[in-house]
CSV table of C-alpha atoms in Angstrom, one decimal:
chain,number,residue,atom,x,y,z
A,1194,MET,CA,15.0,9.0,22.0
A,1195,TRP,CA,14.5,8.9,25.5
A,1196,ILE,CA,11.2,11.0,26.2
A,1197,GLN,CA,9.2,9.0,23.3
A,1198,GLN,CA,10.1,5.8,26.0
A,1199,TYR,CA,10.0,6.6,29.2
A,1200,PHE,CA,8.4,9.0,31.4
A,1201,VAL,CA,8.5,10.6,35.5
A,1202,ASP,CA,6.0,9.4,37.8
A,1203,ASN,CA,6.9,10.9,41.4
A,1204,GLY,CA,10.0,10.5,41.3
A,1205,GLN,CA,10.7,6.9,39.0
A,1206,VAL,CA,11.3,6.3,35.2
A,1207,ARG,CA,8.7,4.5,33.6
A,1208,ARG,CA,7.9,3.2,30.7
A,1209,GLN,CA,5.5,4.7,28.1
A,1210,ASP,CA,2.5,2.8,26.9
A,1211,LEU,CA,2.4,2.3,23.0
A,1212,LYS,CA,-0.9,4.8,23.0
A,1213,ASP,CA,1.0,7.4,24.6
A,1214,ARG,CA,4.3,7.6,22.3
A,1215,PRO,CA,4.2,9.4,19.2
A,1216,PRO,CA,3.2,8.4,15.6
A,1217,GLY,CA,5.9,6.4,13.4
A,1218,ALA,CA,5.8,9.4,11.2
A,1219,GLU,CA,7.0,11.5,14.0
A,1220,ARG,CA,8.5,8.5,16.2
A,1221,LEU,CA,13.0,8.8,16.1
A,1222,VAL,CA,14.1,4.6,15.6
A,1223,THR,CA,17.8,5.9,16.1
A,1224,PRO,CA,19.7,8.9,17.6
A,1225,TYR,CA,21.6,8.8,14.4
A,1226,ASP,CA,19.7,9.3,12.2
A,1227,THR,CA,16.8,11.9,12.8
A,1228,HIS,CA,15.2,11.9,9.4
A,1229,ALA,CA,14.7,8.2,9.6
A,1230,ARG,CA,11.2,6.4,10.7
A,1231,GLY,CA,10.0,2.3,11.2
A,1232,SER,CA,7.6,0.9,8.8
A,1233,VAL,CA,5.5,-1.8,7.3
A,1234,LYS,CA,5.0,-2.9,4.3
A,1235,ARG,CA,3.5,-6.5,3.7
A,1236,GLY,CA,4.8,-8.5,6.4
A,1237,ILE,CA,8.0,-6.6,6.9
A,1238,PHE,CA,9.1,-4.1,9.4
A,1239,TRP,CA,12.1,-1.7,8.7
A,1240,ASP,CA,13.6,1.5,10.5
A,1241,GLY,CA,15.0,3.7,7.9
A,1242,TYR,CA,13.4,5.4,4.0
A,1243,LYS,CA,11.9,3.9,1.6
A,1244,VAL,CA,13.1,3.9,-2.4
A,1245,HIS,CA,10.9,3.8,-5.4
A,1246,LEU,CA,12.7,2.9,-8.6
A,1247,THR,CA,11.0,3.8,-11.9
A,1248,GLU,CA,12.1,1.5,-14.8
A,1249,THR,CA,10.8,0.9,-18.6
A,1250,CYS,CA,9.8,-2.7,-19.3
A,1251,GLU,CA,10.1,-3.2,-23.2
A,1252,PRO,CA,10.4,-6.5,-24.6
A,1253,ASP,CA,13.8,-7.4,-26.6
A,1254,ARG,CA,15.2,-4.1,-25.1
A,1255,PRO,CA,17.0,-4.3,-21.6
A,1256,ASN,CA,15.7,-2.6,-18.6
A,1257,LEU,CA,17.3,1.6,-17.9
A,1258,ILE,CA,15.6,3.3,-14.8
A,1259,THR,CA,14.7,6.4,-15.6
A,1260,HIS,CA,13.1,7.4,-11.7
A,1261,VAL,CA,14.8,7.1,-8.3
A,1262,ALA,CA,12.9,8.5,-5.0
A,1263,THR,CA,13.7,7.9,-1.5
A,1264,THR,CA,11.1,9.2,0.6
A,1265,ASP,CA,10.2,8.8,4.2
A,1266,SER,CA,9.1,5.1,5.0
A,1267,THR,CA,6.1,6.5,6.4
A,1268,ALA,CA,4.7,8.1,3.1
A,1269,GLN,CA,2.1,6.8,1.3
A,1270,ASP,CA,3.2,5.5,-2.1
A,1271,VAL,CA,0.4,6.8,-4.1
A,1272,ARG,CA,1.9,10.2,-3.3
A,1273,LEU,CA,4.9,9.5,-5.6
A,1274,VAL,CA,3.1,8.7,-9.0
A,1275,ALA,CA,2.5,13.6,-9.8
A,1276,PRO,CA,5.9,13.6,-9.2
A,1277,ILE,CA,7.7,10.7,-11.0
A,1278,HIS,CA,5.3,11.5,-14.0
A,1279,ALA,CA,6.5,15.3,-13.5
A,1280,HIS,CA,10.1,14.9,-13.3
A,1281,LEU,CA,9.9,12.5,-16.1
A,1282,ALA,CA,8.1,14.8,-18.2
A,1283,GLU,CA,10.6,17.1,-17.7
A,1284,ARG,CA,13.3,14.9,-19.3
A,1285,ASN,CA,10.6,13.8,-22.1
A,1286,LEU,CA,10.4,9.6,-20.7
A,1287,LEU,CA,6.5,9.9,-20.0
A,1288,PRO,CA,6.0,6.0,-21.1
A,1289,ASP,CA,2.3,5.4,-22.9
A,1290,TYR,CA,1.8,3.1,-20.4
A,1291,HIS,CA,2.4,3.1,-16.9
A,1292,LEU,CA,2.2,-0.4,-14.5
A,1293,VAL,CA,2.4,-0.1,-10.6
A,1294,TYR,CA,2.3,-2.1,-7.6
A,1295,ALA,CA,-0.7,-2.1,-5.1
A,1296,GLY,CA,-0.9,1.4,-3.2
A,1297,TYR,CA,0.5,3.5,-6.2
A,1298,ALA,CA,-2.9,3.7,-7.9
A,1299,THR,CA,-6.4,5.1,-6.4
A,1300,ALA,CA,-8.8,6.5,-9.4
A,1301,ARG,CA,-8.3,9.9,-8.8
A,1302,ALA,CA,-4.3,9.2,-10.1
A,1303,VAL,CA,-5.4,7.3,-13.0
A,1304,VAL,CA,-7.3,10.1,-14.0
A,1305,THR,CA,-5.4,12.7,-13.2
A,1306,ALA,CA,-2.6,11.0,-15.1
A,1307,ARG,CA,-4.3,9.8,-18.5
A,1308,ARG,CA,-5.8,13.8,-18.2
A,1309,LYS,CA,-2.2,15.8,-17.7
A,1310,HIS,CA,0.0,13.6,-18.9
A,1311,LYS,CA,-1.8,10.9,-20.8
A,1312,VAL,CA,-0.7,8.0,-19.5
A,1313,ASN,CA,-2.2,5.0,-18.6
A,1314,LEU,CA,-2.1,3.9,-15.0
A,1315,MET,CA,-2.5,0.2,-15.0
A,1316,GLY,CA,-2.7,-1.4,-11.3
A,1317,PRO,CA,-4.6,-2.6,-9.0
A,1318,ILE,CA,-6.8,0.2,-7.3
A,1319,LEU,CA,-6.8,0.5,-3.5
A,1320,ALA,CA,-9.8,-2.0,-1.5
A,1321,SER,CA,-12.3,0.4,-0.1
A,1322,THR,CA,-12.3,0.5,3.4
A,1323,ARG,CA,-15.4,1.4,4.0
A,1324,TRP,CA,-18.1,-0.5,6.4
A,1325,GLN,CA,-20.3,-1.4,3.0
A,1326,THR,CA,-17.3,-3.9,1.8
A,1327,ARG,CA,-16.3,-5.5,5.3
A,1328,ASP,CA,-20.0,-6.0,6.5
A,1329,GLY,CA,-21.5,-7.3,3.2
A,1330,GLY,CA,-23.3,-3.8,2.5
A,1331,PHE,CA,-24.4,-1.1,-0.1
A,1332,SER,CA,-20.7,0.1,-1.9
A,1333,GLN,CA,-21.1,3.0,-4.0
A,1334,ALA,CA,-20.3,0.4,-6.9
A,1335,ASP,CA,-23.4,-1.0,-7.0
A,1336,PHE,CA,-25.2,2.7,-7.8
A,1337,ALA,CA,-25.6,3.4,-11.2
A,1338,ILE,CA,-24.7,6.9,-12.3
A,1339,ASP,CA,-25.7,8.5,-15.2
A,1340,TRP,CA,-24.1,11.1,-16.4
A,1341,VAL,CA,-27.0,12.2,-18.9
A,1342,ASN,CA,-29.3,12.4,-16.8
A,1343,PRO,CA,-27.6,13.2,-13.8
A,1344,GLN,CA,-29.3,10.8,-11.5
A,1345,VAL,CA,-28.2,7.6,-9.4
A,1346,THR,CA,-30.6,4.6,-9.3
A,1347,CYS,CA,-29.9,2.0,-6.5
A,1348,PRO,CA,-29.2,-1.6,-6.0
A,1349,ASN,CA,-33.2,-2.0,-5.6
A,1350,GLY,CA,-34.4,0.3,-8.6
A,1351,VAL,CA,-35.1,4.0,-6.6
A,1352,ILE,CA,-34.1,6.7,-8.2
A,1353,SER,CA,-32.0,9.7,-6.0
A,1354,SER,CA,-34.8,12.7,-5.6
A,1355,ARG,CA,-31.3,15.5,-6.0
A,1356,TRP,CA,-28.4,15.8,-7.8
A,1357,ILE,CA,-25.7,18.2,-5.6
A,1358,GLU,CA,-22.6,19.5,-7.0
A,1359,ASP,CA,-20.2,20.8,-4.1
A,1360,ARG,CA,-16.9,20.1,-2.9
A,1361,SER,CA,-15.4,18.3,-0.7
A,1362,GLN,CA,-13.7,19.2,2.6
A,1363,GLU,CA,-10.4,19.4,0.1
A,1364,GLY,CA,-11.7,21.5,-2.5
A,1365,THR,CA,-11.9,18.9,-5.1
A,1366,ALA,CA,-15.0,18.9,-7.2
A,1367,VAL,CA,-18.4,16.3,-6.2
A,1368,VAL,CA,-21.5,15.1,-6.7
A,1369,ARG,CA,-24.1,14.0,-4.1
A,1370,ALA,CA,-26.9,12.6,-5.0
A,1371,ARG,CA,-29.8,11.9,-1.9
A,1372,PHE,CA,-32.7,9.7,-2.4
A,1373,PRO,CA,-36.2,10.4,-1.5
A,1374,THR,CA,-37.1,9.0,2.2
A,1375,ALA,CA,-40.3,7.6,1.9
A,1376,ALA,CA,-38.6,5.5,-0.5
A,1377,CYS,CA,-35.3,4.6,1.8
A,1378,HIS,CA,-37.6,3.8,5.6
A,1379,PRO,CA,-40.7,1.3,3.9
A,1380,CYS,CA,-37.0,-0.3,1.8
A,1381,LYS,CA,-36.5,-4.1,2.8
A,1382,SER,CA,-32.9,-3.3,1.8
A,1383,ARG,CA,-32.0,0.0,4.2
A,1384,GLU,CA,-29.9,-2.6,6.6
A,1385,GLN,CA,-27.3,-2.9,3.9
A,1386,CYS,CA,-26.8,1.5,3.2
A,1387,ARG,CA,-25.9,2.3,6.6
A,1388,PRO,CA,-24.1,0.7,9.1
A,1389,GLN,CA,-25.6,-0.9,12.5
A,1390,GLY,CA,-27.0,1.6,14.8
A,1391,GLY,CA,-27.1,4.3,12.6
A,1392,GLY,CA,-28.8,7.2,12.4
A,1393,VAL,CA,-32.4,8.0,10.5
A,1394,ALA,CA,-31.1,8.6,6.8
A,1395,PRO,CA,-29.9,5.9,5.3
A,1396,ALA,CA,-26.3,5.9,3.9
A,1397,ARG,CA,-28.0,6.1,0.5
A,1398,ASP,CA,-29.0,9.6,1.2
A,1399,GLN,CA,-25.2,10.7,0.8
A,1400,MET,CA,-24.9,8.2,-1.6
A,1401,ALA,CA,-21.3,8.9,-4.1
A,1402,LYS,CA,-18.8,11.1,-4.8
A,1403,ARG,CA,-18.1,10.4,-8.3
A,1404,ARG,CA,-16.0,13.3,-10.4
A,1405,CYS,CA,-16.3,11.9,-13.2
A,1406,THR,CA,-17.3,9.1,-15.4
A,1407,VAL,CA,-14.0,8.2,-16.2
A,1408,ASP,CA,-13.4,8.1,-12.5
A,1409,PHE,CA,-16.1,5.3,-12.0
A,1410,ASP,CA,-14.8,3.5,-14.5
A,1411,ALA,CA,-11.1,3.1,-13.1
A,1412,GLN,CA,-12.4,2.6,-9.8
A,1413,LYS,CA,-14.3,-0.5,-11.5
A,1414,HIS,CA,-12.1,-2.0,-13.7
A,1415,GLY,CA,-9.5,-2.1,-11.4
A,1416,GLY,CA,-7.2,0.9,-12.8
A,1417,ASP,CA,-7.8,0.5,-17.2
A,1418,ALA,CA,-10.4,-1.3,-18.5
A,1419,ARG,CA,-7.9,-2.0,-21.7
A,1420,GLN,CA,-5.3,-5.1,-21.3
A,1421,ALA,CA,-2.7,-3.6,-23.3
A,1422,GLN,CA,1.3,-4.2,-22.8
A,1423,PRO,CA,3.2,-2.2,-20.0
A,1424,LEU,CA,6.4,-0.3,-21.0
A,1425,THR,CA,7.4,1.4,-17.8
A,1426,MET,CA,6.9,-0.2,-14.3
A,1427,THR,CA,7.1,1.4,-10.3
C-alpha cells in the first residue's frame, strides 16, 4: 500500500503522481483484502468486487435466480456472458432469450450465444469508440457488404477491388476489403475515411473486419432484429 502511494527522493518521502501509480486492475485499495479493487460504473465509485446475477423474468411466474458470479470489480461485463451460458447449459437452464444490460452484449457475444447455445442474447451493443463515430466520419455500418459476391461498397458507391480473408492478432477470422487508390484519392469525402493528419491511405482501404453476415446484422440492429419477450435477465 505504501509503495503504491509514496516514494523516497533524496531522503524525503513524497507522494506518487497519479500517472505513476499501478493501473486499477493491479492497485490495492485495502491491506485487509488484497484481491479487492477500485472501480467505477455509470458515475458510481466503489472498492471491492462485482456481482453478476442471472434471474428468470417470465410473465405470471416468480423470478428465480439461476446463476451468481463474483468477479474483480475491474472485470469487463462481456467476459461473463460465455461462462454464464456454459454453467446454465450444464444444469439445463439455458433460456431461449437472454436480456442483458449495456456492457454485456457485443456483436461477437450475440453470434457466439446463438451458434453455441441457441440463445438469443438481447441488449444494447457497446457503442463504437472509433474516431469516425466521434468526428462525423464514415463508420463500418456506412459500408454495404455483399457476402454473395465478396465485395464492399463505400457510401459514395465505390466498389472494393480486393477481398482478403485473414486472421486478426487474436486469431479471429476476419475479412479485409481494399478500395482502388484511383477512386479514393480524388474523392471529396476522403477526410471522412481517415483522421485529420492521417497517412496517405484512406481508412476505407483497411475497411471492416466482419466475421459473418449475422455479425453485421447484430451490430446494426442493436443485438437482435427481433423484438421478442426476454425470458432471462443478467
